[in-house]
Amino acid sequence: MCGVAFLFDDSRPEVRGERMARCLQRMVHRGPDAGAWQDLSPAAIGHRRLSIIDLAGSPQPLSDPTGRYWLSYNGEIYNYAPLRQSLASRWQFRSGGDTEVLLAGLILEGHDFLHRCEGMWAFVLWDTHTRSALLGRDRMGKKPLFFSELPGAGLACASELAALRTLIPGALDEDLDSAADFLRFGYVLPGTTLWRSIAEILPGHIGRWSSSGGLRQSPWWQLTLRPSPQSEADAVGALQHALEESVRKRLVADVEVGAFLSGGVDSSLICALASRSLDRRLKTFTIGFDEVAFDERRYARDVASHLNTEHHEEVLSDWDEAHLECLLLAHVGQAFGDASLLPTALVSRVAARHVKVALSGDGGDELFSGYQRYQARNILRWYTRLPRSVRHLAERAIRALPEPTAHHSRSLLKKAHLFLDVVGRQQAETPYVAPLMFAPDTFAALAPALAGRGHPAPGLPECAHPDDIARMMQADALVYLPQDILVKVDRASMACSLESRAPFLDREVVELAFSMPRHWHRRGTRGKRMLQQAFASRLPDGIWQRRKQGFGVPIHSWFRGALGERLAKLARDAGDGVLEPTAVDALLDAHRAGRRDHGYRLWTLYAYLLWRQNAR
């Protein structure tokens, strides 16, 4: 994986060069193997490289033989070999990797070439003759690309926010609409950032920029949700072939490929399929916790033993403030509400000691109905039919009892409290975008300055099987996945110079999953039915029967200790009226006293306040 940088402005060449050098230095972790930039005044294009394919060749930025076009590209195109053959009659290749294949394809066929590409990418293609840039991003948004249109008809682009900021002169203003989105959902919405002057290329989009016309985005790919013409049995066979082929493609590299293994269905299945495709033992990697309720090492060991992998694990005993804040500020570059960023970074660090590429199970929950909130929505349908008096009595009784901490997350009382959160937020979730961090009345007390703020909900394509749970799955795949899960995995793995690949997010697998009726995926209380139908024999029965645990973090206990003190101080020091310190203290007090488990809400506030303190 790599880091991309581009700058077009009216500064002196030496100033532009200094900025480009600082930008690339901020992304050394994304590409420690090589770094270079090219002065194309009034533009400069740069690149950091993590060598995975064609290790000695394919330097970047890469130009065509005439020097007209220059490409900086981050990603992998898994089918580059057949694409190269199809272009060979029209292009004389000088290297053996996928970078020149992308360059040639874009020059010869324009952005339509992207429809033929399978993989993950973000790129900038600069045309020195027309002084125009083409920016592009893969279908699901696996690889990031941020940009800012500069005063004086300029443009700056980079793979990470902290790097991009080195290319932008002057102070930046906060986008309060994005701040409201973040505090509601735990992440910003697609295409936006917490800065008003910085945006992101949308997944499945290209951006065309010129100094006279600015940057305009348009979709080159959209998820088409057509009902499957297949029978369920045929769909099972198609899923077997698609996922097996996806894993096989993602094992292609000139370096060793390993895999993350939590012991859950998704990562275990990817490891099982990878092990069958290799002529060596697969290396697998797990992170554990001292708190038993969050520790999945025993499950991962069982799977590793079953598959005969070379297994490696470490334990996260406590939160590391310096490492945590470095991840949030230097790598994510803005507030980020998913606390599993820290263990993801640590398991990536374990993997990076042994391999340069790791497969992950990301996308399995969104595509195959793995989240428990889908079942909660089913229960909500029944619950809302009860008389109002009965509902109010039940809610008062539950609220009167202290909420168990995440140690007892499977208890009936814990589930009842979580369900009441769903009930309290249901009106605000229409149209559905994501689960809300705070009920509307709590949000109003916490952030009165953000009342009525927020970007419009992103539009979603027409659903093949229109019901509320199918729409939830769609929104999770097209909003939550690229804005939370893929951000977390990209920044955490790249912080360790490790490339992560997600076989579930292959185009064919994604489109196949969303062509299936929702009831194929979930029966009763269990999801991922189609995965089990297709691959039951590949894993022990115990893995399929395990309750979903998720990549949880014991932040409930962290906020009862030093991290809680850190949050309280951040709230007191903010002093600008966006968040009400007394409301933050009230949430923290209820959490410390054990009346409510506000761990993940407190994390969201901590991440936001930490970012604001350092963004000034």
PDB file of C-alpha atoms in Angstrom, residues 353-481:
ATOM      1  CA  ARG A 353       6.637  -8.289  12.234  1.00  0.00           C
ATOM      2  CA  HIS A 354       6.015 -11.340  10.042  1.00  0.00           C
ATOM      3  CA  VAL A 355       4.253 -10.301   6.800  1.00  0.00           C
ATOM      4  CA  LYS A 356       3.608  -7.230   4.625  1.00  0.00           C
ATOM      5  CA  VAL A 357       0.015  -8.179   3.704  1.00  0.00           C
ATOM      6  CA  ALA A 358      -2.840  -9.485   5.887  1.00  0.00           C
ATOM      7  CA  LEU A 359      -6.298 -10.689   4.864  1.00  0.00           C
ATOM      8  CA  SER A 360      -9.247  -9.556   6.982  1.00  0.00           C
ATOM      9  CA  GLY A 361     -12.895 -10.516   7.430  1.00  0.00           C
ATOM     10  CA  ASP A 362     -14.175  -6.964   7.011  1.00  0.00           C
ATOM     11  CA  GLY A 363     -17.507  -6.680   5.230  1.00  0.00           C
ATOM     12  CA  GLY A 364     -18.970 -10.013   6.312  1.00  0.00           C
ATOM     13  CA  ASP A 365     -21.400  -8.479   8.816  1.00  0.00           C
ATOM     14  CA  GLU A 366     -22.684  -5.827   6.424  1.00  0.00           C
ATOM     15  CA  LEU A 367     -23.151  -8.165   3.463  1.00  0.00           C
ATOM     16  CA  PHE A 368     -24.547 -11.208   5.266  1.00  0.00           C
ATOM     17  CA  SER A 369     -26.667  -9.749   8.109  1.00  0.00           C
ATOM     18  CA  GLY A 370     -24.279 -10.288  10.991  1.00  0.00           C
ATOM     19  CA  TYR A 371     -25.215  -7.406  13.289  1.00  0.00           C
ATOM     20  CA  GLN A 372     -27.526  -7.912  16.252  1.00  0.00           C
ATOM     21  CA  ARG A 373     -29.256  -4.605  15.509  1.00  0.00           C
ATOM     22  CA  TYR A 374     -31.032  -6.267  12.599  1.00  0.00           C
ATOM     23  CA  GLN A 375     -32.687  -8.631  15.070  1.00  0.00           C
ATOM     24  CA  ALA A 376     -33.470  -5.678  17.350  1.00  0.00           C
ATOM     25  CA  ARG A 377     -35.368  -4.047  14.500  1.00  0.00           C
ATOM     26  CA  ASN A 378     -37.461  -7.204  14.159  1.00  0.00           C
ATOM     27  CA  ILE A 379     -38.307  -7.074  17.857  1.00  0.00           C
ATOM     28  CA  LEU A 380     -39.127  -3.369  17.552  1.00  0.00           C
ATOM     29  CA  ARG A 381     -41.874  -4.158  15.044  1.00  0.00           C
ATOM     30  CA  TRP A 382     -43.558  -6.366  17.638  1.00  0.00           C
ATOM     31  CA  TYR A 383     -42.917  -3.960  20.520  1.00  0.00           C
ATOM     32  CA  THR A 384     -44.534  -0.947  18.858  1.00  0.00           C
ATOM     33  CA  ARG A 385     -47.794  -2.892  18.541  1.00  0.00           C
ATOM     34  CA  LEU A 386     -48.144  -3.086  22.347  1.00  0.00           C
ATOM     35  CA  PRO A 387     -50.414  -0.564  24.115  1.00  0.00           C
ATOM     36  CA  ARG A 388     -48.573   2.649  25.009  1.00  0.00           C
ATOM     37  CA  SER A 389     -49.298   2.147  28.729  1.00  0.00           C
ATOM     38  CA  VAL A 390     -47.645  -1.269  28.694  1.00  0.00           C
ATOM     39  CA  ARG A 391     -44.582   0.084  26.884  1.00  0.00           C
ATOM     40  CA  HIS A 392     -44.173   2.980  29.330  1.00  0.00           C
ATOM     41  CA  LEU A 393     -44.453   0.663  32.336  1.00  0.00           C
ATOM     42  CA  ALA A 394     -41.808  -1.685  30.916  1.00  0.00           C
ATOM     43  CA  GLU A 395     -39.454   1.180  30.072  1.00  0.00           C
ATOM     44  CA  ARG A 396     -39.746   2.727  33.547  1.00  0.00           C
ATOM     45  CA  ALA A 397     -39.037  -0.627  35.186  1.00  0.00           C
ATOM     46  CA  ILE A 398     -35.935  -1.231  33.079  1.00  0.00           C
ATOM     47  CA  ARG A 399     -34.601   2.318  33.526  1.00  0.00           C
ATOM     48  CA  ALA A 400     -34.933   1.946  37.302  1.00  0.00           C
ATOM     49  CA  LEU A 401     -32.345  -0.844  37.267  1.00  0.00           C
ATOM     50  CA  PRO A 402     -28.620  -0.106  36.804  1.00  0.00           C
ATOM     51  CA  GLU A 403     -27.299  -1.046  33.381  1.00  0.00           C
ATOM     52  CA  PRO A 404     -24.751  -3.886  33.562  1.00  0.00           C
ATOM     53  CA  THR A 405     -21.308  -3.090  32.231  1.00  0.00           C
ATOM     54  CA  ALA A 406     -19.980  -4.712  29.092  1.00  0.00           C
ATOM     55  CA  HIS A 407     -18.646  -7.543  31.294  1.00  0.00           C
ATOM     56  CA  HIS A 408     -22.186  -8.904  31.216  1.00  0.00           C
ATOM     57  CA  SER A 409     -23.173  -7.834  27.725  1.00  0.00           C
ATOM     58  CA  ARG A 410     -25.168 -11.032  27.143  1.00  0.00           C
ATOM     59  CA  SER A 411     -27.381 -10.612  30.208  1.00  0.00           C
ATOM     60  CA  LEU A 412     -31.090 -10.047  29.654  1.00  0.00           C
ATOM     61  CA  LEU A 413     -30.985  -6.730  31.536  1.00  0.00           C
ATOM     62  CA  LYS A 414     -28.098  -5.460  29.403  1.00  0.00           C
ATOM     63  CA  LYS A 415     -29.993  -6.359  26.250  1.00  0.00           C
ATOM     64  CA  ALA A 416     -33.107  -4.641  27.601  1.00  0.00           C
ATOM     65  CA  HIS A 417     -31.167  -1.405  28.157  1.00  0.00           C
ATOM     66  CA  LEU A 418     -29.695  -1.604  24.664  1.00  0.00           C
ATOM     67  CA  PHE A 419     -33.149  -2.215  23.226  1.00  0.00           C
ATOM     68  CA  LEU A 420     -34.515   0.880  24.979  1.00  0.00           C
ATOM     69  CA  ASP A 421     -31.763   2.877  23.291  1.00  0.00           C
ATOM     70  CA  VAL A 422     -33.120   1.650  19.961  1.00  0.00           C
ATOM     71  CA  VAL A 423     -36.672   2.582  20.996  1.00  0.00           C
ATOM     72  CA  GLY A 424     -35.598   6.071  22.053  1.00  0.00           C
ATOM     73  CA  ARG A 425     -33.830   6.722  18.757  1.00  0.00           C
ATOM     74  CA  GLN A 426     -36.245   5.181  16.278  1.00  0.00           C
ATOM     75  CA  GLN A 427     -37.892   8.421  15.147  1.00  0.00           C
ATOM     76  CA  ALA A 428     -34.538  10.065  14.504  1.00  0.00           C
ATOM     77  CA  GLU A 429     -33.401   7.131  12.384  1.00  0.00           C
ATOM     78  CA  THR A 430     -35.854   7.762   9.530  1.00  0.00           C
ATOM     79  CA  PRO A 431     -34.414   7.626   6.934  1.00  0.00           C
ATOM     80  CA  TYR A 432     -31.936   5.157   8.404  1.00  0.00           C
ATOM     81  CA  VAL A 433     -28.289   6.184   8.170  1.00  0.00           C
ATOM     82  CA  ALA A 434     -26.731   4.488  11.198  1.00  0.00           C
ATOM     83  CA  PRO A 435     -27.373   3.776  14.878  1.00  0.00           C
ATOM     84  CA  LEU A 436     -27.253   7.022  16.834  1.00  0.00           C
ATOM     85  CA  MET A 437     -24.790   7.565  19.669  1.00  0.00           C
ATOM     86  CA  PHE A 438     -27.255   9.675  21.656  1.00  0.00           C
ATOM     87  CA  ALA A 439     -31.015   9.885  21.971  1.00  0.00           C
ATOM     88  CA  PRO A 440     -32.295  13.218  20.585  1.00  0.00           C
ATOM     89  CA  ASP A 441     -32.965  14.773  24.026  1.00  0.00           C
ATOM     90  CA  THR A 442     -29.487  13.809  25.270  1.00  0.00           C
ATOM     91  CA  PHE A 443     -27.896  15.230  22.126  1.00  0.00           C
ATOM     92  CA  ALA A 444     -29.797  18.508  22.546  1.00  0.00           C
ATOM     93  CA  ALA A 445     -28.532  18.901  26.127  1.00  0.00           C
ATOM     94  CA  LEU A 446     -24.998  17.886  25.209  1.00  0.00           C
ATOM     95  CA  ALA A 447     -24.511  20.014  22.077  1.00  0.00           C
ATOM     96  CA  PRO A 448     -27.108  22.813  21.918  1.00  0.00           C
ATOM     97  CA  ALA A 449     -24.867  24.760  19.520  1.00  0.00           C
ATOM     98  CA  LEU A 450     -25.294  21.964  16.976  1.00  0.00           C
ATOM     99  CA  ALA A 451     -29.103  21.875  17.069  1.00  0.00           C
ATOM    100  CA  GLY A 452     -30.410  21.548  13.532  1.00  0.00           C
ATOM    101  CA  ARG A 453     -26.900  21.036  12.131  1.00  0.00           C
ATOM    102  CA  GLY A 454     -25.774  18.108   9.994  1.00  0.00           C
ATOM    103  CA  HIS A 455     -25.251  17.201   6.364  1.00  0.00           C
ATOM    104  CA  PRO A 456     -28.146  15.699   4.388  1.00  0.00           C
ATOM    105  CA  ALA A 457     -28.421  11.934   4.696  1.00  0.00           C
ATOM    106  CA  PRO A 458     -26.576  10.290   1.802  1.00  0.00           C
ATOM    107  CA  GLY A 459     -28.773   8.980  -0.961  1.00  0.00           C
ATOM    108  CA  LEU A 460     -28.903   5.214  -1.359  1.00  0.00           C
ATOM    109  CA  PRO A 461     -29.734   3.295  -4.538  1.00  0.00           C
ATOM    110  CA  GLU A 462     -33.130   1.698  -4.902  1.00  0.00           C
ATOM    111  CA  CYS A 463     -33.306  -1.438  -2.791  1.00  0.00           C
ATOM    112  CA  ALA A 464     -33.877  -4.792  -4.485  1.00  0.00           C
ATOM    113  CA  HIS A 465     -35.862  -6.123  -1.518  1.00  0.00           C
ATOM    114  CA  PRO A 466     -37.404  -3.061   0.136  1.00  0.00           C
ATOM    115  CA  ASP A 467     -37.943  -3.546   3.851  1.00  0.00           C
ATOM    116  CA  ASP A 468     -36.430  -1.693   6.778  1.00  0.00           C
ATOM    117  CA  ILE A 469     -33.823  -4.349   7.612  1.00  0.00           C
ATOM    118  CA  ALA A 470     -32.679  -4.597   3.992  1.00  0.00           C
ATOM    119  CA  ARG A 471     -32.279  -0.804   4.000  1.00  0.00           C
ATOM    120  CA  MET A 472     -30.280  -1.022   7.233  1.00  0.00           C
ATOM    121  CA  MET A 473     -27.916  -3.542   5.640  1.00  0.00           C
ATOM    122  CA  GLN A 474     -27.564  -1.325   2.592  1.00  0.00           C
ATOM    123  CA  ALA A 475     -26.797   1.781   4.655  1.00  0.00           C
ATOM    124  CA  ASP A 476     -24.293  -0.169   6.748  1.00  0.00           C
ATOM    125  CA  ALA A 477     -22.476  -1.325   3.596  1.00  0.00           C
ATOM    126  CA  LEU A 478     -22.471   2.065   1.859  1.00  0.00           C
ATOM    127  CA  VAL A 479     -22.096   4.425   4.837  1.00  0.00           C
ATOM    128  CA  TYR A 480     -20.944   2.707   8.039  1.00  0.00           C
ATOM    129  CA  LEU A 481     -18.476   0.380   6.318  1.00  0.00           C
TER     130      LEU A 481
END
